[in-house]
Amino acid sequence: MDNSIKKPSLEVPEYISTLVPYPPGKPIEELEREYGVRNPVKLASNENPIGPSPMAQRAVRQAASNLHRYPDGSGYYLKKKLSDMFSIAPEEIVLGNGSNELIDFLIRVFVRPGDEVISSSPSFLVYTKMTQIAGGKNVVIPLAEFRHDLDGINKSVTERTRLIFLDNPNNPTGSVIDRSEFASFMAGLPEDVIVVLDEAYMEFVRTERTPDATDYFRHDRRIVALRTFSKAYGLAGLRIGYGIMDREVAGYLDRVRQPFNVNNLGQIAALAALDDKAHLEATLQTTWTGMKELARSLKRLGCRIMPSETNFMLVDVGQDASKIYEAMLHRGVIIRAMGSYGFPDHIRITVGTKQENKRFIEVLEDVLNAHSQICV
Ligand SMILES: Cc1ncc(COP(=O)(O)O)c(C=O)c1O
């Protein structure tokens, strides 16, 4: 190739050139290729350890002969099923290519350049990224004691605030908002600010003390609920999520989405997964039991853990977590080092199967011994 040809310089706005690509959890195939590790364990992306629902798999296999057709752009059957499940109207539901896409829609609908979007730090990285892409201004409020600082967020609202994103439970801490705190928070907000409760992990939540936005939106049109099939329903690879919101808001999101944003197999698999109660129950039991066992073993190793209402856990390893991450990668266990989330001494682990959790603990123990330390 002739490198001497000078390319014209590209005009890219600064808010695009300064974006940092999203750091995904290392894929299993990459670890096998790069490190020569066989059968690695991935506990890095909060995926479902028992896999997709067998009923969803069957439905996808049956639908394979129809792949030459465009999907149902209105998502009729899935919206119908969700509307029955939540006792709401189909017009109050918007489907997305993962709940990620709904975050993008909300920002495209409500945020003009210079408008403000509030989120917590750390929380799900996609809120700030999409806001930056839209030319919006990110107002980022640090968590207080590992929880959303609702007072701090309230005080940061200005005339330019358009959206507030709250992941409830929060990623990466697994903490939840209290109902009473949330009620006073909403009471202090202006009428025209939309509050997005991202409930990607809500199926795992056991406490009764947190608001459920799929219910709250009926009483307050500022509230939008986001849900996904990627976690408890085990369909992360098919990219399907949904939002529940006031029908006027839903109408605006519907205007910005592409005609076939949610693919055929995603819709079909999601429908079947909602019917597969046994799979959901097995997922929850595996997660809750695994969480308890992991907590016990991690405490034995001297690690501090954050109580979590999700399928993942933030763990204080009391030392540079990136070194623990690297050492574990070489031993075939993929976790997350939380430096980029502002917790340099923490790792985040997804609860796996019994065998995966056991392997994680064995490898962590070895790695800590090799560093001749316990966690703290
Ligand atoms: C808080 C939160 N919201 C949304 C998502 C993304 O969900 P989806 O796969 O539906 O785009 C994740 C995934 O990690 C998440 O942690």
PDB file of N, CA, C and O and ligand atoms in Angstrom, residues 22 45-46 97-101 103 123-124 126-127 167-171 198-201 227-231 236 239-242 312 348, ligand 1:
ATOM      1  N   TYR A  22     -16.574   2.072  24.505  1.00  0.00           N
ATOM      2  CA  TYR A  22     -17.063   1.311  25.661  1.00  0.00           C
ATOM      3  C   TYR A  22     -16.175   0.088  25.883  1.00  0.00           C
ATOM      4  O   TYR A  22     -15.882  -0.650  24.951  1.00  0.00           O
ATOM      5  N   SER A  45     -19.710  -9.875  32.514  1.00  0.00           N
ATOM      6  CA  SER A  45     -20.698  -9.035  31.824  1.00  0.00           C
ATOM      7  C   SER A  45     -22.115  -9.223  32.333  1.00  0.00           C
ATOM      8  O   SER A  45     -23.072  -8.869  31.637  1.00  0.00           O
ATOM      9  N   ASN A  46     -22.249  -9.787  33.530  1.00  0.00           N
ATOM     10  CA  ASN A  46     -23.571  -9.949  34.164  1.00  0.00           C
ATOM     11  C   ASN A  46     -24.556 -10.704  33.281  1.00  0.00           C
ATOM     12  O   ASN A  46     -25.749 -10.404  33.241  1.00  0.00           O
ATOM     13  N   ASN A  97     -33.407  -2.366  20.573  1.00  0.00           N
ATOM     14  CA  ASN A  97     -32.336  -3.301  20.261  1.00  0.00           C
ATOM     15  C   ASN A  97     -31.423  -3.354  21.500  1.00  0.00           C
ATOM     16  O   ASN A  97     -30.360  -2.747  21.554  1.00  0.00           O
ATOM     17  N   GLY A  98     -31.902  -4.044  22.521  1.00  0.00           N
ATOM     18  CA  GLY A  98     -31.317  -3.952  23.862  1.00  0.00           C
ATOM     19  C   GLY A  98     -31.888  -2.704  24.532  1.00  0.00           C
ATOM     20  O   GLY A  98     -32.379  -1.796  23.839  1.00  0.00           O
ATOM     21  N   SER A  99     -31.844  -2.666  25.863  1.00  0.00           N
ATOM     22  CA  SER A  99     -32.334  -1.445  26.518  1.00  0.00           C
ATOM     23  C   SER A  99     -31.379  -0.285  26.233  1.00  0.00           C
ATOM     24  O   SER A  99     -31.757   0.875  26.333  1.00  0.00           O
ATOM     25  N   ASN A 100     -30.165  -0.600  25.832  1.00  0.00           N
ATOM     26  CA  ASN A 100     -29.224   0.423  25.363  1.00  0.00           C
ATOM     27  C   ASN A 100     -29.843   1.346  24.319  1.00  0.00           C
ATOM     28  O   ASN A 100     -29.623   2.544  24.329  1.00  0.00           O
ATOM     29  N   GLU A 101     -30.604   0.757  23.407  1.00  0.00           N
ATOM     30  CA  GLU A 101     -31.147   1.578  22.326  1.00  0.00           C
ATOM     31  C   GLU A 101     -32.193   2.553  22.855  1.00  0.00           C
ATOM     32  O   GLU A 101     -32.344   3.668  22.340  1.00  0.00           O
ATOM     33  N   ILE A 103     -32.051   4.033  25.715  1.00  0.00           N
ATOM     34  CA  ILE A 103     -31.284   5.150  26.297  1.00  0.00           C
ATOM     35  C   ILE A 103     -30.970   6.150  25.180  1.00  0.00           C
ATOM     36  O   ILE A 103     -31.153   7.362  25.314  1.00  0.00           O
ATOM     37  N   SER A 123     -21.931   4.693  37.314  1.00  0.00           N
ATOM     38  CA  SER A 123     -23.156   3.962  36.953  1.00  0.00           C
ATOM     39  C   SER A 123     -22.943   3.474  35.521  1.00  0.00           C
ATOM     40  O   SER A 123     -21.808   3.509  35.031  1.00  0.00           O
ATOM     41  N   PHE A 124     -24.018   3.059  34.866  1.00  0.00           N
ATOM     42  CA  PHE A 124     -23.865   2.468  33.532  1.00  0.00           C
ATOM     43  C   PHE A 124     -23.284   3.524  32.574  1.00  0.00           C
ATOM     44  O   PHE A 124     -23.819   4.636  32.473  1.00  0.00           O
ATOM     45  N   VAL A 126     -23.181   3.994  29.454  1.00  0.00           N
ATOM     46  CA  VAL A 126     -23.843   4.378  28.201  1.00  0.00           C
ATOM     47  C   VAL A 126     -24.594   5.722  28.320  1.00  0.00           C
ATOM     48  O   VAL A 126     -24.724   6.459  27.343  1.00  0.00           O
ATOM     49  N   TYR A 127     -25.040   6.099  29.533  1.00  0.00           N
ATOM     50  CA  TYR A 127     -25.782   7.369  29.673  1.00  0.00           C
ATOM     51  C   TYR A 127     -24.907   8.561  29.256  1.00  0.00           C
ATOM     52  O   TYR A 127     -25.340   9.427  28.494  1.00  0.00           O
ATOM     53  N   ASP A 167     -29.783   4.107  37.457  1.00  0.00           N
ATOM     54  CA  ASP A 167     -29.875   2.648  37.318  1.00  0.00           C
ATOM     55  C   ASP A 167     -30.220   2.083  38.685  1.00  0.00           C
ATOM     56  O   ASP A 167     -29.504   2.274  39.653  1.00  0.00           O
ATOM     57  N   ASN A 168     -31.344   1.435  38.743  1.00  0.00           N
ATOM     58  CA  ASN A 168     -31.858   0.917  40.006  1.00  0.00           C
ATOM     59  C   ASN A 168     -32.246  -0.544  39.820  1.00  0.00           C
ATOM     60  O   ASN A 168     -33.248  -0.823  39.167  1.00  0.00           O
ATOM     61  N   PRO A 169     -31.438  -1.480  40.349  1.00  0.00           N
ATOM     62  CA  PRO A 169     -30.194  -1.347  41.086  1.00  0.00           C
ATOM     63  C   PRO A 169     -29.084  -0.708  40.255  1.00  0.00           C
ATOM     64  O   PRO A 169     -29.097  -0.758  39.029  1.00  0.00           O
ATOM     65  N   ASN A 170     -28.128  -0.151  41.003  1.00  0.00           N
ATOM     66  CA  ASN A 170     -26.994   0.512  40.365  1.00  0.00           C
ATOM     67  C   ASN A 170     -25.955  -0.518  39.894  1.00  0.00           C
ATOM     68  O   ASN A 170     -25.673  -1.489  40.588  1.00  0.00           O
ATOM     69  N   ASN A 171     -25.419  -0.258  38.703  1.00  0.00           N
ATOM     70  CA  ASN A 171     -24.264  -1.002  38.205  1.00  0.00           C
ATOM     71  C   ASN A 171     -23.074  -0.042  38.327  1.00  0.00           C
ATOM     72  O   ASN A 171     -23.138   1.020  37.708  1.00  0.00           O
ATOM     73  N   ASP A 198     -33.542   2.810  35.170  1.00  0.00           N
ATOM     74  CA  ASP A 198     -33.033   1.701  34.372  1.00  0.00           C
ATOM     75  C   ASP A 198     -33.039   0.457  35.256  1.00  0.00           C
ATOM     76  O   ASP A 198     -32.216   0.322  36.163  1.00  0.00           O
ATOM     77  N   GLU A 199     -34.002  -0.428  34.982  1.00  0.00           N
ATOM     78  CA  GLU A 199     -34.226  -1.583  35.854  1.00  0.00           C
ATOM     79  C   GLU A 199     -33.728  -2.880  35.212  1.00  0.00           C
ATOM     80  O   GLU A 199     -34.393  -3.917  35.272  1.00  0.00           O
ATOM     81  N   ALA A 200     -32.523  -2.809  34.634  1.00  0.00           N
ATOM     82  CA  ALA A 200     -31.975  -3.972  33.920  1.00  0.00           C
ATOM     83  C   ALA A 200     -31.890  -5.215  34.816  1.00  0.00           C
ATOM     84  O   ALA A 200     -31.957  -6.342  34.330  1.00  0.00           O
ATOM     85  N   TYR A 201     -31.752  -5.008  36.136  1.00  0.00           N
ATOM     86  CA  TYR A 201     -31.562  -6.151  37.052  1.00  0.00           C
ATOM     87  C   TYR A 201     -32.759  -6.353  37.973  1.00  0.00           C
ATOM     88  O   TYR A 201     -32.649  -7.052  38.976  1.00  0.00           O
ATOM     89  N   ARG A 227     -36.322  -1.927  30.881  1.00  0.00           N
ATOM     90  CA  ARG A 227     -36.110  -3.338  31.232  1.00  0.00           C
ATOM     91  C   ARG A 227     -35.394  -4.041  30.074  1.00  0.00           C
ATOM     92  O   ARG A 227     -35.412  -3.555  28.950  1.00  0.00           O
ATOM     93  N   THR A 228     -34.832  -5.211  30.370  1.00  0.00           N
ATOM     94  CA  THR A 228     -34.098  -5.920  29.325  1.00  0.00           C
ATOM     95  C   THR A 228     -34.311  -7.429  29.407  1.00  0.00           C
ATOM     96  O   THR A 228     -34.615  -7.960  30.482  1.00  0.00           O
ATOM     97  N   PHE A 229     -34.134  -8.084  28.268  1.00  0.00           N
ATOM     98  CA  PHE A 229     -34.128  -9.550  28.235  1.00  0.00           C
ATOM     99  C   PHE A 229     -32.693 -10.093  28.325  1.00  0.00           C
ATOM    100  O   PHE A 229     -32.475 -11.285  28.203  1.00  0.00           O
ATOM    101  N   SER A 230     -31.714  -9.198  28.503  1.00  0.00           N
ATOM    102  CA  SER A 230     -30.306  -9.621  28.463  1.00  0.00           C
ATOM    103  C   SER A 230     -29.823 -10.320  29.728  1.00  0.00           C
ATOM    104  O   SER A 230     -28.819 -11.008  29.693  1.00  0.00           O
ATOM    105  N   LYS A 231     -30.498 -10.085  30.843  1.00  0.00           N
ATOM    106  CA  LYS A 231     -29.941 -10.561  32.117  1.00  0.00           C
ATOM    107  C   LYS A 231     -30.711 -11.791  32.607  1.00  0.00           C
ATOM    108  O   LYS A 231     -30.345 -12.900  32.285  1.00  0.00           O
ATOM    109  N   ALA A 236     -28.949 -11.932  25.998  1.00  0.00           N
ATOM    110  CA  ALA A 236     -28.069 -10.784  25.702  1.00  0.00           C
ATOM    111  C   ALA A 236     -27.636 -10.763  24.234  1.00  0.00           C
ATOM    112  O   ALA A 236     -27.524  -9.698  23.618  1.00  0.00           O
ATOM    113  N   ARG A 239     -30.103  -9.021  21.679  1.00  0.00           N
ATOM    114  CA  ARG A 239     -30.299  -7.582  21.809  1.00  0.00           C
ATOM    115  C   ARG A 239     -31.780  -7.208  21.807  1.00  0.00           C
ATOM    116  O   ARG A 239     -32.338  -6.798  20.792  1.00  0.00           O
ATOM    117  N   ILE A 240     -32.391  -7.371  22.935  1.00  0.00           N
ATOM    118  CA  ILE A 240     -33.790  -6.938  23.028  1.00  0.00           C
ATOM    119  C   ILE A 240     -34.117  -6.430  24.440  1.00  0.00           C
ATOM    120  O   ILE A 240     -33.768  -7.052  25.435  1.00  0.00           O
ATOM    121  N   GLY A 241     -34.725  -5.250  24.457  1.00  0.00           N
ATOM    122  CA  GLY A 241     -35.133  -4.637  25.720  1.00  0.00           C
ATOM    123  C   GLY A 241     -36.394  -3.831  25.476  1.00  0.00           C
ATOM    124  O   GLY A 241     -36.880  -3.747  24.344  1.00  0.00           O
ATOM    125  N   TYR A 242     -36.946  -3.247  26.535  1.00  0.00           N
ATOM    126  CA  TYR A 242     -38.164  -2.441  26.346  1.00  0.00           C
ATOM    127  C   TYR A 242     -38.243  -1.334  27.383  1.00  0.00           C
ATOM    128  O   TYR A 242     -37.608  -1.387  28.428  1.00  0.00           O
ATOM    129  N   PHE A 312     -24.643  -9.580  40.259  1.00  0.00           N
ATOM    130  CA  PHE A 312     -23.199  -9.312  40.319  1.00  0.00           C
ATOM    131  C   PHE A 312     -22.857  -8.697  41.662  1.00  0.00           C
ATOM    132  O   PHE A 312     -23.747  -8.306  42.435  1.00  0.00           O
ATOM    133  N   ARG A 348     -15.469  -6.452  39.914  1.00  0.00           N
ATOM    134  CA  ARG A 348     -16.898  -6.784  39.866  1.00  0.00           C
ATOM    135  C   ARG A 348     -17.021  -8.169  39.271  1.00  0.00           C
ATOM    136  O   ARG A 348     -16.416  -8.457  38.228  1.00  0.00           O
TER     137      ARG A 348
HETATM  138  C1  LIG B   1     -27.609  -0.790  34.245  1.00  0.00           C
HETATM  139  C2  LIG B   1     -27.642  -1.416  32.892  1.00  0.00           C
HETATM  140  N1  LIG B   1     -28.524  -0.986  31.985  1.00  0.00           N
HETATM  141  C3  LIG B   1     -28.592  -1.515  30.755  1.00  0.00           C
HETATM  142  C4  LIG B   1     -27.741  -2.527  30.385  1.00  0.00           C
HETATM  143  C5  LIG B   1     -27.754  -3.028  28.963  1.00  0.00           C
HETATM  144  O1  LIG B   1     -28.770  -3.841  28.681  1.00  0.00           O
HETATM  145  P1  LIG B   1     -29.077  -4.317  27.190  1.00  0.00           P
HETATM  146  O2  LIG B   1     -28.282  -5.541  26.966  1.00  0.00           O
HETATM  147  O3  LIG B   1     -30.544  -4.552  27.251  1.00  0.00           O
HETATM  148  O4  LIG B   1     -28.742  -3.226  26.227  1.00  0.00           O
HETATM  149  C6  LIG B   1     -26.806  -3.027  31.277  1.00  0.00           C
HETATM  150  C7  LIG B   1     -25.889  -4.095  30.848  1.00  0.00           C
HETATM  151  O5  LIG B   1     -24.876  -4.371  31.343  1.00  0.00           O
HETATM  152  C8  LIG B   1     -26.750  -2.450  32.563  1.00  0.00           C
HETATM  153  O6  LIG B   1     -25.847  -2.875  33.445  1.00  0.00           O
END
